[in-house]
Tab-separated table of C-alpha atoms in Angstrom:
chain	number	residue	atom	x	y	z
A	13	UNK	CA	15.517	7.440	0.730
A	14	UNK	CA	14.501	5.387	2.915
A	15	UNK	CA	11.455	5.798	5.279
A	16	UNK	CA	12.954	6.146	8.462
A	17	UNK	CA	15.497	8.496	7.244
A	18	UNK	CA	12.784	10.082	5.699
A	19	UNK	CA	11.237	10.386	9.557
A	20	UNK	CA	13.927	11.482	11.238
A	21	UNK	CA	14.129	15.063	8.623
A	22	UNK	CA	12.810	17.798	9.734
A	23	UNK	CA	9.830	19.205	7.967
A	24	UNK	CA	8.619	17.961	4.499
A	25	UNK	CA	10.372	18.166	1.477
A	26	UNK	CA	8.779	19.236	-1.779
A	27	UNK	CA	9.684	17.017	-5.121
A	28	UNK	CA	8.657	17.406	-8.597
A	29	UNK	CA	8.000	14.565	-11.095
A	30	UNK	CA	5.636	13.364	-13.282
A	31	UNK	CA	2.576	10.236	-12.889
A	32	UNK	CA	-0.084	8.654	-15.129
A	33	UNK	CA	-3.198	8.742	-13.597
A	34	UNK	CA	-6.454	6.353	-15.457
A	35	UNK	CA	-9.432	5.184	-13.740
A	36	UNK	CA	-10.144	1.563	-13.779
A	37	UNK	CA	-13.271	-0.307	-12.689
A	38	UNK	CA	-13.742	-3.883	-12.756
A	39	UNK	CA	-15.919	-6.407	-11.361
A	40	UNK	CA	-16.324	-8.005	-7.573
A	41	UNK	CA	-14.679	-11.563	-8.874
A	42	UNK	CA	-10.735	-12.171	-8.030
A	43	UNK	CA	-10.217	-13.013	-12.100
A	44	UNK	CA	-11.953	-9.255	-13.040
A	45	UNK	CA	-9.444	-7.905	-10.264
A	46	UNK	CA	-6.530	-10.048	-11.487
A	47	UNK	CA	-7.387	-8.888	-14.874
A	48	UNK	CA	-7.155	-5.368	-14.432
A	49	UNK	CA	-3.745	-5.647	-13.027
A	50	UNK	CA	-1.959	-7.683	-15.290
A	51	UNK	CA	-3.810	-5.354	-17.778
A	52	UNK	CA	-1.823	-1.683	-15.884
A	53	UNK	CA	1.332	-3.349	-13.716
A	54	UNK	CA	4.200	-3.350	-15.054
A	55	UNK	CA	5.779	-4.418	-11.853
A	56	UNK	CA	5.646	-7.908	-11.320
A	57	UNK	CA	5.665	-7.777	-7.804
A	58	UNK	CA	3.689	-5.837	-5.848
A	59	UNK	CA	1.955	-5.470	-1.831
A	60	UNK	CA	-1.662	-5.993	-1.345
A	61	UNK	CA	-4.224	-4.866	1.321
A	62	UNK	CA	-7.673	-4.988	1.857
A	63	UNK	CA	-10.210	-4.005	4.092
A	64	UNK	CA	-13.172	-6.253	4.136
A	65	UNK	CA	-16.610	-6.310	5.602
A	66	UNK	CA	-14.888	-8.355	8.885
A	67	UNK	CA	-11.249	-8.020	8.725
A	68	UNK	CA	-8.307	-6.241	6.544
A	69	UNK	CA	-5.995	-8.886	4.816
A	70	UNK	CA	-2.424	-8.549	3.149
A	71	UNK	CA	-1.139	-10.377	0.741
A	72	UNK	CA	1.219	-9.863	-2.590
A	73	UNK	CA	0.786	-9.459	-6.385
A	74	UNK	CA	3.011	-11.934	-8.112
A	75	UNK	CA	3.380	-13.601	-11.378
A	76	UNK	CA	-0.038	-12.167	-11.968
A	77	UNK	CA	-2.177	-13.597	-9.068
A	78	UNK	CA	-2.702	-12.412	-5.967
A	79	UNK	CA	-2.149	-14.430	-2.899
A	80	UNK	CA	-2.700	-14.205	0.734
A	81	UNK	CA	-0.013	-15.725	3.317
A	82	UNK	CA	-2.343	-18.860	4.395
A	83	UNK	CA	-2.860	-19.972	0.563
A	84	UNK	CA	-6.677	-19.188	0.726
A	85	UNK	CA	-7.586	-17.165	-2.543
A	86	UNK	CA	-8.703	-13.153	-2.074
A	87	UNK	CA	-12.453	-12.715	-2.175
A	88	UNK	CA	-12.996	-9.159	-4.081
A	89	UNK	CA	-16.878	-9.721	-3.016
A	90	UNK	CA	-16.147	-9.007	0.330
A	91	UNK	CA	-14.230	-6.227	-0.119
A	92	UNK	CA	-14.982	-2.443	0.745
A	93	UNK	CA	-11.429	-0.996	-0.500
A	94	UNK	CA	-8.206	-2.352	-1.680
A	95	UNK	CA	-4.828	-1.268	-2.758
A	96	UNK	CA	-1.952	-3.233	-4.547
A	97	UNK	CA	1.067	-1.033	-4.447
A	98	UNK	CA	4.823	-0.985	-4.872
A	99	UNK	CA	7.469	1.784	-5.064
A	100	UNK	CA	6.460	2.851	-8.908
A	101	UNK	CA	2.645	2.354	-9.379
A	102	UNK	CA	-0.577	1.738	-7.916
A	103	UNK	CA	-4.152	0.732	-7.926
A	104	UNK	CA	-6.867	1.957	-5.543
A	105	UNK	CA	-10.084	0.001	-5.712
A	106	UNK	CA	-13.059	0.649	-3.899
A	107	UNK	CA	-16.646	-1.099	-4.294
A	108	UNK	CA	-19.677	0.512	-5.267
A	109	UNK	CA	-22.517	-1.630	-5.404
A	110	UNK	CA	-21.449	-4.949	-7.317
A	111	UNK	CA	-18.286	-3.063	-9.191
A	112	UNK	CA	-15.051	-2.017	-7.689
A	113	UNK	CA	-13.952	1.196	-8.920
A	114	UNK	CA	-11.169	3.698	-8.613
A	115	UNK	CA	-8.053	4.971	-9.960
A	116	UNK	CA	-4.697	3.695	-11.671
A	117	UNK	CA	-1.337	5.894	-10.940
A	118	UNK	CA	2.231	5.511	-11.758
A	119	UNK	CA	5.505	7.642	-11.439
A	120	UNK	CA	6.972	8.194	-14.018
A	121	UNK	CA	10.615	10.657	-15.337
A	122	UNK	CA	9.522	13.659	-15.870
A	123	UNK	CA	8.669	17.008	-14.345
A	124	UNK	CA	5.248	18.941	-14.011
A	125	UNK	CA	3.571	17.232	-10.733
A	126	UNK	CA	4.624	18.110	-6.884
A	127	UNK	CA	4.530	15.577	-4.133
A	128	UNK	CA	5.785	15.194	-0.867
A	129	UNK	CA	6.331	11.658	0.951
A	130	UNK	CA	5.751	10.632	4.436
A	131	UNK	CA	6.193	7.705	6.861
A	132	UNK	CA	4.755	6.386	9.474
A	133	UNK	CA	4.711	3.858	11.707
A	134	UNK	CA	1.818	0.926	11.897
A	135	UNK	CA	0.901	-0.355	15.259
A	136	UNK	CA	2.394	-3.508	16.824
A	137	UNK	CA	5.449	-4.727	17.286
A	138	UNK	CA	7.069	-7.611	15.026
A	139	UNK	CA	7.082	-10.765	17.606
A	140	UNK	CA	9.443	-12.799	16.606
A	141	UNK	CA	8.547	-15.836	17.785
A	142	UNK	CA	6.293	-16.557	14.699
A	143	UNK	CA	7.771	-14.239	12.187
A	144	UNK	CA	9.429	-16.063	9.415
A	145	UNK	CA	11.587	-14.933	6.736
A	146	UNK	CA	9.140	-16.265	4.053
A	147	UNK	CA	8.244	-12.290	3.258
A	148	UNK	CA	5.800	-11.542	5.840
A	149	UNK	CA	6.199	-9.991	9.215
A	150	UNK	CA	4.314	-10.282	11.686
A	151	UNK	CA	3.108	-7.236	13.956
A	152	UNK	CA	1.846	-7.980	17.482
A	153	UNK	CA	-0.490	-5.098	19.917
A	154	UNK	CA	-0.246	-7.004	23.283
A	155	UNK	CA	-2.615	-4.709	24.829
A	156	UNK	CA	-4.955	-3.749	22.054
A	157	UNK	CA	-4.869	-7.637	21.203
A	158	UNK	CA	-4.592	-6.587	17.530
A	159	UNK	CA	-2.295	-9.264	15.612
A	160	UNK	CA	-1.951	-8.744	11.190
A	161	UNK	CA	0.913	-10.484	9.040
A	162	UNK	CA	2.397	-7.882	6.419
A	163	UNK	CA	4.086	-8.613	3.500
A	164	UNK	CA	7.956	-6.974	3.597
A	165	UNK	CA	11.034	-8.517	2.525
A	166	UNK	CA	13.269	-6.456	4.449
A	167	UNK	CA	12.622	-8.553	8.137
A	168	UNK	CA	14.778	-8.338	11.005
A	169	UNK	CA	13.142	-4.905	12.707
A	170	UNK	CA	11.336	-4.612	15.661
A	171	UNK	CA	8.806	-1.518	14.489
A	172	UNK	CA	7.247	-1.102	10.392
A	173	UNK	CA	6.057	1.400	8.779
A	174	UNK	CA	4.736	2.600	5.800
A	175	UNK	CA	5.827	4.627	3.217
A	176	UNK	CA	3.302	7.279	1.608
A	177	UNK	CA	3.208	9.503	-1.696
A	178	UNK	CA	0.681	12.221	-1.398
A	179	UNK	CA	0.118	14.557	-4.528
A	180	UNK	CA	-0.180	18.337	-4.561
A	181	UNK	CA	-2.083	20.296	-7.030
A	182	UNK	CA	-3.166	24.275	-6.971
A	183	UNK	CA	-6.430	25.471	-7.781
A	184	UNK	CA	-6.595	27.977	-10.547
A	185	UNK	CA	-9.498	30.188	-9.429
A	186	UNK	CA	-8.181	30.508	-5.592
A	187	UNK	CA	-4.318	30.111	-5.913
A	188	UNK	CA	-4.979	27.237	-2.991
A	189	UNK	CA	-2.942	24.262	-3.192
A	190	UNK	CA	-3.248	20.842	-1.236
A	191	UNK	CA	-2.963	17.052	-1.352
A	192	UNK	CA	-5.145	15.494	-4.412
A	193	UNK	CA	-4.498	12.135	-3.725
A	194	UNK	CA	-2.255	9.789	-2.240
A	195	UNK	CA	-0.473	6.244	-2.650
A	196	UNK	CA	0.898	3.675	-0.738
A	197	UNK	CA	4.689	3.261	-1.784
A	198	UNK	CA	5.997	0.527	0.790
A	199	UNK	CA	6.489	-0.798	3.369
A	200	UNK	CA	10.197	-0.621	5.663
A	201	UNK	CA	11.435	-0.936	9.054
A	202	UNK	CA	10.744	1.948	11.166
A	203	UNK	CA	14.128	1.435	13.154
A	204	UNK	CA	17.692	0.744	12.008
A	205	UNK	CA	17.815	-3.187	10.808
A	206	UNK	CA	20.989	-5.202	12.464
């Protein structure tokens, strides 16, 4: 489904499946980080963002390098938290000291885990004056001044979103259940594409 019909629903609907879940930890260099996920994808294509010390940066996983839109090469040492993500799997990184650490998860057939999935939408508008169709949109706040260039092949919208798996589990000593964790899944138009 996707995640504007996903919006429009009313209330949240429970599903059932089944994930792998590893930590990983790796070092602050781009070949430690590149490592690790050619090591756990099995995806060969996948979104990237991070939030660094002065910005946050997209980018894509492909053909097992990352790359950023403007050819410059990722620098994990300035990193505080990333997340490379597509609709199966994905790995949440965030540094500690001199080591980026975190967790590995994947979907996979199966029953025994609950989740529910939610969308929403990310501020800005696409201008398209400067979007291309080379895979990246670009979302425009006017008043905010915010500009950021995210990876999505499906172009042609006017609002994006993104698209969210958030894990339940219960507690066994106080029958209380919540969200454990969550993923990024990807990222759609938040409007009907013509």
């Amino acid at each position: 489904m996707s995640g504007l019909n996903l919006a429009k629903k009313v209330g949240l609907q429970l599903h059932e499946g089944k994930i792998i879940c590893d930590g990983v930890s790796c070092g602050c260099t781009l070949s430690d980080v590149e490592k690790i996920l050619a090591e756990k994808f099995s995806n060969s294509r996948a979104v990237f963002i991070a939030w660094q010390i002065q910005s946050v940066v997209w980018g894509t996983y492909e053909g097992g390098k990352l790359n950023l839109r403007d050819k410059t090469s990722p620098k994990p040492e300035n990193w505080l938290e990333c997340r490379i993500f597509n609709a199966a799997e994905e790995i949440h990184l965030k540094r500690r000291e001199n080591i980026l650490s975190g967790r590995y998860i994947k979907d996979v057939e199966g029953a025994g885990k609950f989740y529910v999935d939610s969308f929403a939408r990310l501020w800005g508008e696409c201008d398209k004056k400067i979007s291309a169709a080379d895979g990246y949109v670009n979302l425009l706040d006017r008043g905010r001044k915010l500009y950021m260039e995210i990876p999505c092949e499906n172009v042609g919208a006017k609002y994006y979103g993104l698209l969210t798996r958030n894990y339940i589990d219960s507690d066994e000593n106080t029958g209380l259940s919540g969200y454990t964790d969550c993923r990024f899944v990807a990222i759609e138009p938040a409007e009907e594409v013509k």
